Amino acid sequence: RPWSLQGKGGRNGVKGGSGASDDDLASDVLSHYSSASESASVLDDGTGAGEPLDEQTAQEETEDKLKQCIDNLMDKSAKTRLAALESLRVAFSSRLLCDFLTERRLTISDCLERSLRKGGGEEQAAAATVCAQLCVQLGGGDESEEGFKILRPVLSGIMIDCCASVAARQSCASALGMCCYVSAAEDGEDLVKSMSHLESVFTTSYPNCEGTLPTPKAGAPGLHSAALHAWALLVTLCPASRLTVLLDLHLVKLQACLESSDVNYRIAVGETIALLVELGRDIDREFEDSDTLCECLKSLATDGNKHRAKNDRRKQRSIFREVLHYIENEDFTEEKIRFGVEGIYIDSWMRRRVYDAFKEVLESGVRHHLQFNPLLRDIFGLGPPLILDSSVKASKISRFEKHLFNSAAFKARTKLRNKVRDKRADVM
């Protein structure tokens, strides 16, 4: 299992919650089935003219519809298979289905492998996303690791295949990162292989021997961003000895990629640099970044280049102001993510990378999973899911008290994380 995240605790500069529109998502997370494509309606259909169902009956009907979706994954029609994948994507995002899926994990894994090997680009991209969600649903135990052993070579193969569709390669890169993070936390060999494959993708954006950045092909920046984000997620699992090697290999070359012509790739690079510097400082308090890095970050944080789109400039300046502020002051701007009566603090670049990765896979359902999925609750140090009655909900503890509880939990779990890192150091 991946270990819990290290909390920094005691950081100042608290930023407001994540936005009203996001807060609304948690309450209606189970109503999204209607937005999926054709066969997504399989999960929408009621049983009769508005008759209320008891919880057990509703659960049985949902499982029957999911079984039909799984059967549809083996249909001869590509359109039917794609619609079934879309239905499963929405269901896996918005519900916790661990028991149901554990019994059918091999069947589902076989179907997903078939879609990845034989499907078209759109089907491959959809199947890769469902692969990542399946690993999150299974919870990172033996069952999840078993599925990852089967799917890792397929995901890697599509990702590095220059003849595959860019959308499929991009989706496979993200899925490879998440599946490995969840399922291979104690397997150094799988981790090294996955990181190596991801590196082979995004390092094609590195400057050549003359120091010139290559001209990106169509769709390449999006693929490079996905691979870099997935790689950065896996970097958080590496022991100190491996981190030192990675910093030496990549930090300077990533700095050169800040000059990329694609704003989203520049932002992905900037966030990854901030993460690497943070991890470098964790293992060596004397770790120093270069003066040229700060100058480059300042330029991007104040970029007024009229040749860039206005929205691109605004987004870039916002992110790089945060990156520069952290590099210069070692101060991360906290963000509070609320769900139900609970919340987590995103108080480091590592925690942000991990949260963003789960948010990408689970979309609007990430808050539902934070409330009820034992895997996410373990990773973020939340403990078992809360069971609250109305009287408990009415007596919330103060924000400051919750912050103290969060910080204490994060610090307590840091020891476990460091132990696992030391354990893996021998493997890597």
Coordinates of C-alpha atoms in Angstrom, one line a residue:
R1 CA 0.0 0.0 0.0
P2 CA 1.2 3.6 -0.5
W3 CA 2.1 5.1 2.8
S4 CA 0.3 8.1 4.3
L5 CA 1.4 11.6 3.3
Q6 CA 3.7 13.7 5.4
G7 CA 2.1 16.9 6.6
K8 CA 4.1 20.0 7.1
G9 CA 2.0 21.5 9.8
G10 CA 2.2 25.0 11.1
R11 CA 2.2 26.7 7.7
N12 CA 0.9 30.2 7.4
G13 CA -0.8 31.9 4.5
V14 CA -4.0 29.9 4.6
K15 CA -5.9 30.1 1.3
G16 CA -9.7 29.9 1.2
G17 CA -11.6 26.7 0.5
S18 CA -11.6 25.2 -3.0
G19 CA -14.6 27.2 -4.3
A20 CA -18.4 27.1 -3.9
S21 CA -18.9 25.2 -7.2
D22 CA -16.6 22.4 -6.0
D23 CA -18.3 22.2 -2.6
D24 CA -21.6 21.6 -4.3
L25 CA -20.2 18.5 -6.1
A26 CA -20.0 16.3 -3.0
S27 CA -23.7 16.5 -2.3
D28 CA -24.8 15.6 -5.7
V29 CA -22.0 13.2 -6.6
L30 CA -24.4 10.3 -7.1
S31 CA -26.5 12.1 -9.6
H32 CA -24.0 12.3 -12.4
Y33 CA -25.0 9.1 -14.3
S34 CA -27.3 11.1 -16.6
S35 CA -24.3 12.9 -18.0
A36 CA -22.7 9.8 -19.4
S37 CA -23.1 8.5 -22.9
E38 CA -25.8 6.1 -24.2
S39 CA -25.4 3.0 -22.0
A40 CA -24.7 5.2 -19.0
S41 CA -28.5 5.4 -18.9
V42 CA -28.2 1.7 -17.8
L43 CA -27.4 3.1 -14.4
D44 CA -30.1 5.8 -14.5
D45 CA -33.2 3.8 -15.2
G46 CA -35.6 3.6 -12.3
T47 CA -37.8 0.6 -11.6
G48 CA -41.2 2.2 -11.7
A49 CA -43.2 5.4 -11.6
G50 CA -41.2 7.1 -8.9
E51 CA -41.7 4.5 -6.2
P52 CA -39.2 4.8 -3.3
L53 CA -36.7 2.0 -2.9
D54 CA -35.2 0.7 0.3
E55 CA -31.5 0.7 0.5
Q56 CA -31.0 -3.0 -0.1
T57 CA -33.2 -3.0 -3.2
A58 CA -31.5 0.0 -4.6
Q59 CA -28.1 -1.6 -4.0
E60 CA -29.2 -4.8 -5.8
E61 CA -30.5 -2.9 -8.8
T62 CA -27.3 -0.9 -9.1
E63 CA -25.3 -4.1 -9.0
D64 CA -27.5 -5.7 -11.6
K65 CA -26.9 -2.7 -13.9
L66 CA -23.2 -2.9 -13.2
K67 CA -23.1 -6.6 -14.1
Q68 CA -24.8 -5.7 -17.4
C69 CA -22.1 -3.0 -18.1
I70 CA -19.4 -5.6 -17.4
D71 CA -21.1 -8.1 -19.8
N72 CA -21.2 -5.3 -22.4
L73 CA -17.4 -4.9 -22.2
M74 CA -17.2 -8.2 -24.1
D75 CA -19.7 -7.1 -26.8
K76 CA -18.6 -7.3 -30.5
S77 CA -19.7 -3.7 -31.0
A78 CA -17.0 -1.1 -30.2
K79 CA -19.8 1.4 -29.6
T80 CA -21.4 -0.8 -26.9
R81 CA -18.0 -1.4 -25.3
L82 CA -17.2 2.3 -25.2
A83 CA -20.6 3.1 -23.7
A84 CA -20.1 0.4 -21.0
L85 CA -16.6 1.8 -20.2
E86 CA -18.2 5.3 -19.8
S87 CA -20.8 3.9 -17.5
L88 CA -18.2 2.2 -15.3
R89 CA -16.1 5.3 -15.2
V90 CA -19.0 7.3 -13.8
A91 CA -20.0 4.6 -11.4
F92 CA -16.4 4.0 -10.1
S93 CA -15.9 7.7 -9.6
S94 CA -19.1 8.3 -7.6
R95 CA -19.6 5.1 -5.6
L96 CA -17.5 2.9 -3.4
L97 CA -17.9 -0.6 -4.9
C98 CA -15.0 -2.6 -3.3
D99 CA -16.8 -5.7 -2.3
F100 CA -18.7 -6.0 -5.6
L101 CA -15.5 -5.4 -7.6
T102 CA -13.3 -7.7 -5.6
E103 CA -15.4 -10.7 -6.6
R104 CA -15.2 -9.7 -10.3
R105 CA -11.8 -8.2 -10.5
L106 CA -10.3 -10.9 -12.8
T107 CA -13.1 -10.7 -15.2
I108 CA -13.0 -6.9 -15.3
S109 CA -9.2 -6.9 -15.7
D110 CA -9.4 -9.3 -18.6
C111 CA -12.0 -7.2 -20.3
L112 CA -9.9 -4.0 -19.8
E113 CA -6.8 -5.7 -21.1
R114 CA -8.7 -6.8 -24.2
S115 CA -9.9 -3.2 -24.8
L116 CA -6.4 -1.9 -24.3
R117 CA -4.9 -4.4 -26.7
K118 CA -7.5 -4.6 -29.4
G119 CA -9.6 -1.4 -29.1
G120 CA -9.3 1.8 -31.0
G121 CA -7.7 4.9 -29.5
E122 CA -10.9 6.2 -27.8
E123 CA -11.6 2.8 -26.3
Q124 CA -8.0 2.4 -25.1
A125 CA -8.1 5.9 -23.5
A126 CA -11.4 5.0 -21.7
A127 CA -10.1 1.6 -20.6
A128 CA -7.0 3.1 -19.1
T129 CA -9.0 5.5 -17.0
V130 CA -11.2 2.6 -15.7
C131 CA -8.0 0.7 -14.9
A132 CA -6.8 3.5 -12.6
Q133 CA -10.2 3.7 -11.0
L134 CA -10.4 -0.1 -10.5
C135 CA -7.1 0.0 -8.6
V136 CA -8.4 2.8 -6.3
Q137 CA -11.6 0.9 -5.7
L138 CA -9.7 -2.3 -4.8
G139 CA -7.8 -0.4 -2.2
G140 CA -4.1 -1.1 -3.0
G141 CA -4.1 -4.6 -1.4
D142 CA -3.1 -7.9 -3.0
E143 CA -6.1 -7.8 -5.3
S144 CA -5.1 -4.4 -6.7
E145 CA -1.4 -5.5 -7.0
E146 CA -2.5 -8.6 -8.9
G147 CA -4.4 -6.5 -11.5
F148 CA -1.5 -4.1 -11.9
K149 CA 0.9 -7.0 -12.6
I150 CA -1.3 -7.9 -15.6
L151 CA -2.0 -4.4 -16.8
R152 CA 1.3 -2.6 -16.3
P153 CA 3.0 -4.0 -19.4
V154 CA 0.0 -3.2 -21.5
L155 CA -0.3 0.4 -20.2
S156 CA 3.4 1.0 -20.7
G157 CA 3.4 -0.5 -24.2
I158 CA 0.7 1.8 -25.4
M159 CA 2.2 4.8 -23.7
I160 CA 5.6 4.4 -25.5
D161 CA 4.0 3.4 -28.8
C162 CA 4.5 6.3 -31.2
C163 CA 1.9 4.8 -33.5
A164 CA -0.9 4.8 -30.9
S165 CA -3.3 7.7 -30.6
V166 CA -2.1 10.6 -28.5
A167 CA -5.2 10.5 -26.3
A168 CA -4.7 6.8 -25.6
R169 CA -1.0 7.3 -24.7
Q170 CA -1.9 10.2 -22.5
S171 CA -4.6 8.3 -20.6
C172 CA -2.2 5.3 -20.2
A173 CA 0.5 7.5 -18.8
S174 CA -1.9 8.9 -16.1
A175 CA -3.2 5.4 -15.4
L176 CA 0.3 3.9 -15.1
G177 CA 1.2 6.5 -12.5
M178 CA -1.9 6.0 -10.4
C179 CA -1.9 2.2 -10.6
C180 CA 1.7 2.0 -9.6
Y181 CA 1.3 4.5 -6.8
V182 CA -1.6 2.5 -5.3
S183 CA -0.6 -1.0 -6.1
A184 CA 3.2 -1.2 -6.1
A185 CA 4.2 0.9 -3.2
E186 CA 6.4 -1.9 -1.7
D187 CA 7.6 -3.3 -5.0
G188 CA 10.7 -1.4 -6.0
E189 CA 11.1 -3.3 -9.3
D190 CA 7.6 -2.3 -10.6
L191 CA 8.2 1.3 -9.4
V192 CA 11.6 1.6 -11.2
K193 CA 10.2 0.1 -14.4
S194 CA 7.1 2.4 -14.4
M195 CA 9.2 5.5 -13.8
S196 CA 11.7 4.5 -16.5
H197 CA 8.9 4.2 -19.1
L198 CA 7.4 7.5 -18.0
E199 CA 10.8 9.2 -18.3
S200 CA 11.3 7.8 -21.8
V201 CA 8.2 9.9 -22.8
F202 CA 8.7 13.3 -21.2
T203 CA 12.4 13.4 -21.6
T204 CA 11.9 13.7 -25.4
S205 CA 11.0 17.4 -24.5
Y206 CA 14.4 18.0 -23.0
P207 CA 16.9 20.2 -24.8
N208 CA 19.3 18.5 -27.2
C209 CA 23.1 18.6 -26.9
E210 CA 23.2 22.1 -28.3
G211 CA 20.8 23.2 -25.6
T212 CA 17.8 23.8 -28.0
L213 CA 14.3 22.6 -27.1
P214 CA 12.8 20.3 -29.8
T215 CA 9.8 21.5 -31.7
P216 CA 6.8 19.6 -30.2
K217 CA 4.6 17.5 -32.5
A218 CA 0.8 17.9 -32.4
G219 CA -0.5 16.6 -29.0
A220 CA 3.0 16.1 -27.6
P221 CA 2.8 18.7 -24.8
G222 CA -0.3 17.1 -23.4
L223 CA 1.3 13.7 -23.4
H224 CA 4.5 15.1 -21.9
S225 CA 2.5 16.8 -19.1
A226 CA 0.6 13.6 -18.3
A227 CA 3.8 11.5 -18.2
L228 CA 5.6 14.1 -16.1
H229 CA 2.7 14.4 -13.6
A230 CA 2.5 10.6 -13.3
W231 CA 6.3 10.4 -12.8
A232 CA 6.2 13.2 -10.2
L233 CA 3.6 11.2 -8.3
L234 CA 5.9 8.2 -8.2
V235 CA 8.9 10.3 -7.2
T236 CA 7.1 10.8 -3.8
L237 CA 7.5 7.0 -3.2
C238 CA 11.3 7.0 -3.7
P239 CA 13.8 6.6 -0.9
A240 CA 16.4 9.3 -0.3
S241 CA 19.2 7.6 -2.1
R242 CA 17.1 7.4 -5.3
L243 CA 15.8 11.0 -4.9
T244 CA 19.4 12.3 -4.9
V245 CA 20.0 10.6 -8.2
L246 CA 16.8 11.9 -9.7
L247 CA 17.5 15.4 -8.7
D248 CA 20.9 15.3 -10.3
L249 CA 19.5 13.8 -13.5
H250 CA 16.4 16.0 -14.0
L251 CA 16.3 19.3 -12.2
V252 CA 18.6 21.3 -14.6
K253 CA 16.9 19.8 -17.7
L254 CA 13.5 20.5 -16.4
Q255 CA 14.5 24.1 -15.7
A256 CA 15.3 24.4 -19.5
C257 CA 11.8 23.1 -20.2
L258 CA 10.3 26.2 -18.5
E259 CA 10.9 27.8 -21.9
S260 CA 8.5 25.4 -23.6
S261 CA 6.0 27.0 -26.0
D262 CA 3.0 25.2 -24.3
V263 CA 1.6 26.9 -21.2
N264 CA 0.2 23.7 -19.7
Y265 CA 3.5 21.9 -20.0
R266 CA 5.4 24.9 -18.6
I267 CA 3.0 24.8 -15.6
A268 CA 3.5 21.0 -15.2
V269 CA 7.3 21.5 -15.3
G270 CA 7.1 24.3 -12.7
E271 CA 5.0 22.3 -10.3
T272 CA 7.4 19.3 -10.7
I273 CA 10.4 21.5 -10.0
A274 CA 8.8 22.8 -6.8
L275 CA 8.1 19.2 -5.7
L276 CA 11.7 18.1 -6.4
V277 CA 13.1 21.0 -4.5
E278 CA 10.8 20.3 -1.6
L279 CA 11.8 16.6 -1.5
G280 CA 15.5 17.7 -1.9
R281 CA 15.1 19.9 1.2
D282 CA 13.4 17.1 3.1
I283 CA 16.5 14.9 2.7
D284 CA 19.1 17.6 2.9
R285 CA 18.5 20.9 4.7
E286 CA 21.5 22.3 2.9
F287 CA 20.0 21.6 -0.5
E288 CA 20.1 24.8 -2.6
D289 CA 18.4 25.7 -5.9
S290 CA 20.2 27.8 -8.5
D291 CA 20.0 31.6 -8.9
T292 CA 19.1 31.1 -12.5
L293 CA 16.1 29.0 -11.5
C294 CA 14.7 31.9 -9.5
E295 CA 15.3 34.4 -12.3
C296 CA 13.5 32.1 -14.7
L297 CA 10.6 31.7 -12.3
K298 CA 10.4 35.5 -11.7
S299 CA 10.1 36.0 -15.5
L300 CA 7.2 33.5 -15.8
A301 CA 5.5 34.9 -12.6
T302 CA 5.4 38.3 -14.2
D303 CA 5.0 37.3 -17.9
G304 CA 3.3 40.0 -19.9
N305 CA 4.0 38.6 -23.3
K306 CA 1.2 39.8 -25.5
H307 CA 1.8 36.9 -27.9
R308 CA 0.4 34.6 -25.2
A309 CA -3.4 34.3 -24.7
K310 CA -4.7 36.4 -21.8
N311 CA -6.0 33.4 -19.9
D312 CA -2.8 31.5 -20.4
R313 CA -0.8 34.4 -18.9
R314 CA -3.1 34.7 -15.9
K315 CA -2.9 31.0 -15.2
Q316 CA 0.8 30.9 -15.6
R317 CA 1.5 33.9 -13.4
S318 CA -0.7 32.5 -10.6
I319 CA 1.1 29.1 -10.5
F320 CA 4.6 30.5 -10.9
R321 CA 4.0 33.1 -8.1
E322 CA 3.3 30.1 -5.8
V323 CA 6.3 28.2 -7.1
L324 CA 8.6 31.2 -6.7
H325 CA 7.3 32.0 -3.2
Y326 CA 8.0 28.5 -2.1
I327 CA 11.5 28.4 -3.6
E328 CA 12.5 31.7 -2.1
N329 CA 10.8 31.4 1.3
E330 CA 10.1 27.7 1.8
D331 CA 6.4 28.8 2.4
F332 CA 3.6 26.8 0.8
T333 CA 0.2 28.5 0.5
E334 CA -2.2 26.1 2.2
E335 CA -5.5 25.0 0.7
K336 CA -8.4 23.4 2.6
I337 CA -10.4 20.7 0.9
R338 CA -13.8 20.2 2.6
F339 CA -16.0 17.1 2.4
G340 CA -18.9 16.5 4.7
V341 CA -17.9 17.7 8.2
E342 CA -14.3 16.9 7.5
G343 CA -11.4 18.5 5.6
I344 CA -7.8 18.0 4.6
Y345 CA -5.1 20.6 4.3
I346 CA -3.0 20.6 1.2
D347 CA 0.1 22.1 2.8
S348 CA 3.0 20.9 0.6
W349 CA 3.8 20.2 -3.0
M350 CA 3.8 16.5 -2.4
R351 CA 0.3 16.5 -0.9
R352 CA -0.9 18.7 -3.8
R353 CA 0.5 16.3 -6.4
V354 CA -1.1 13.3 -4.7
Y355 CA -4.5 15.0 -4.3
D356 CA -4.5 16.3 -7.8
A357 CA -3.7 12.8 -9.1
F358 CA -6.7 11.3 -7.3
K359 CA -8.9 14.2 -8.4
E360 CA -7.9 13.6 -12.0
V361 CA -8.9 9.9 -11.8
L362 CA -12.0 10.3 -9.6
E363 CA -13.1 13.7 -10.9
S364 CA -16.1 15.1 -8.9
G365 CA -16.2 11.9 -6.9
V366 CA -12.9 12.5 -5.1
R367 CA -14.7 14.0 -2.1
H368 CA -17.0 11.0 -1.8
H369 CA -14.0 8.8 -1.8
L370 CA -12.2 11.0 0.8
Q371 CA -15.3 10.4 3.0
F372 CA -15.7 6.7 2.6
N373 CA -12.8 5.0 0.7
P374 CA -10.3 3.5 3.3
L375 CA -7.4 3.8 0.8
L376 CA -7.7 7.6 0.4
R377 CA -8.5 8.0 4.1
D378 CA -5.3 6.1 5.0
I379 CA -3.2 8.0 2.5
F380 CA -4.4 11.4 3.9
G381 CA -4.3 10.3 7.5
L382 CA -8.0 10.5 8.1
G383 CA -8.6 7.3 10.0
P384 CA -11.7 5.1 9.5
P385 CA -14.8 6.6 7.8
L386 CA -16.9 8.7 10.2
I387 CA -20.4 7.5 11.1
L388 CA -22.2 10.6 12.3
D389 CA -25.8 11.1 13.4
S390 CA -27.6 14.4 13.3
S391 CA -26.6 15.4 16.9
V392 CA -22.9 14.9 16.1
K393 CA -23.1 16.8 12.9
A394 CA -24.6 19.7 14.8
S395 CA -21.7 20.0 17.1
K396 CA -18.7 20.5 14.8
I397 CA -15.3 21.2 16.3
S398 CA -13.7 24.5 15.4
R399 CA -11.5 24.9 12.3
F400 CA -8.4 25.4 14.4
E401 CA -9.1 22.2 16.4
K402 CA -9.5 20.3 13.2
H403 CA -6.3 21.7 11.8
L404 CA -4.5 20.6 15.0
F405 CA -5.9 17.1 14.7
N406 CA -4.9 17.0 11.0
S407 CA -1.4 18.1 11.7
A408 CA -1.0 15.6 14.5
A409 CA -2.2 12.8 12.3
F410 CA 0.2 13.8 9.5
K411 CA 3.2 14.0 11.8
A412 CA 2.4 10.6 13.4
R413 CA 2.3 9.0 10.0
T414 CA 5.6 10.5 8.8
K415 CA 7.5 7.9 10.8
L416 CA 5.7 5.1 8.9
R417 CA 6.4 6.7 5.6
N418 CA 10.1 7.1 6.4
K419 CA 10.3 3.4 7.5
V420 CA 8.9 2.2 4.2
R421 CA 11.3 4.4 2.3
D422 CA 14.2 2.9 4.2
K423 CA 12.9 -0.5 3.5
R424 CA 12.7 0.1 -0.2
A425 CA 16.1 1.8 -0.5
D426 CA 17.8 -1.6 -0.7
V427 CA 15.6 -2.7 -3.7
M428 CA 16.3 0.5 -5.7

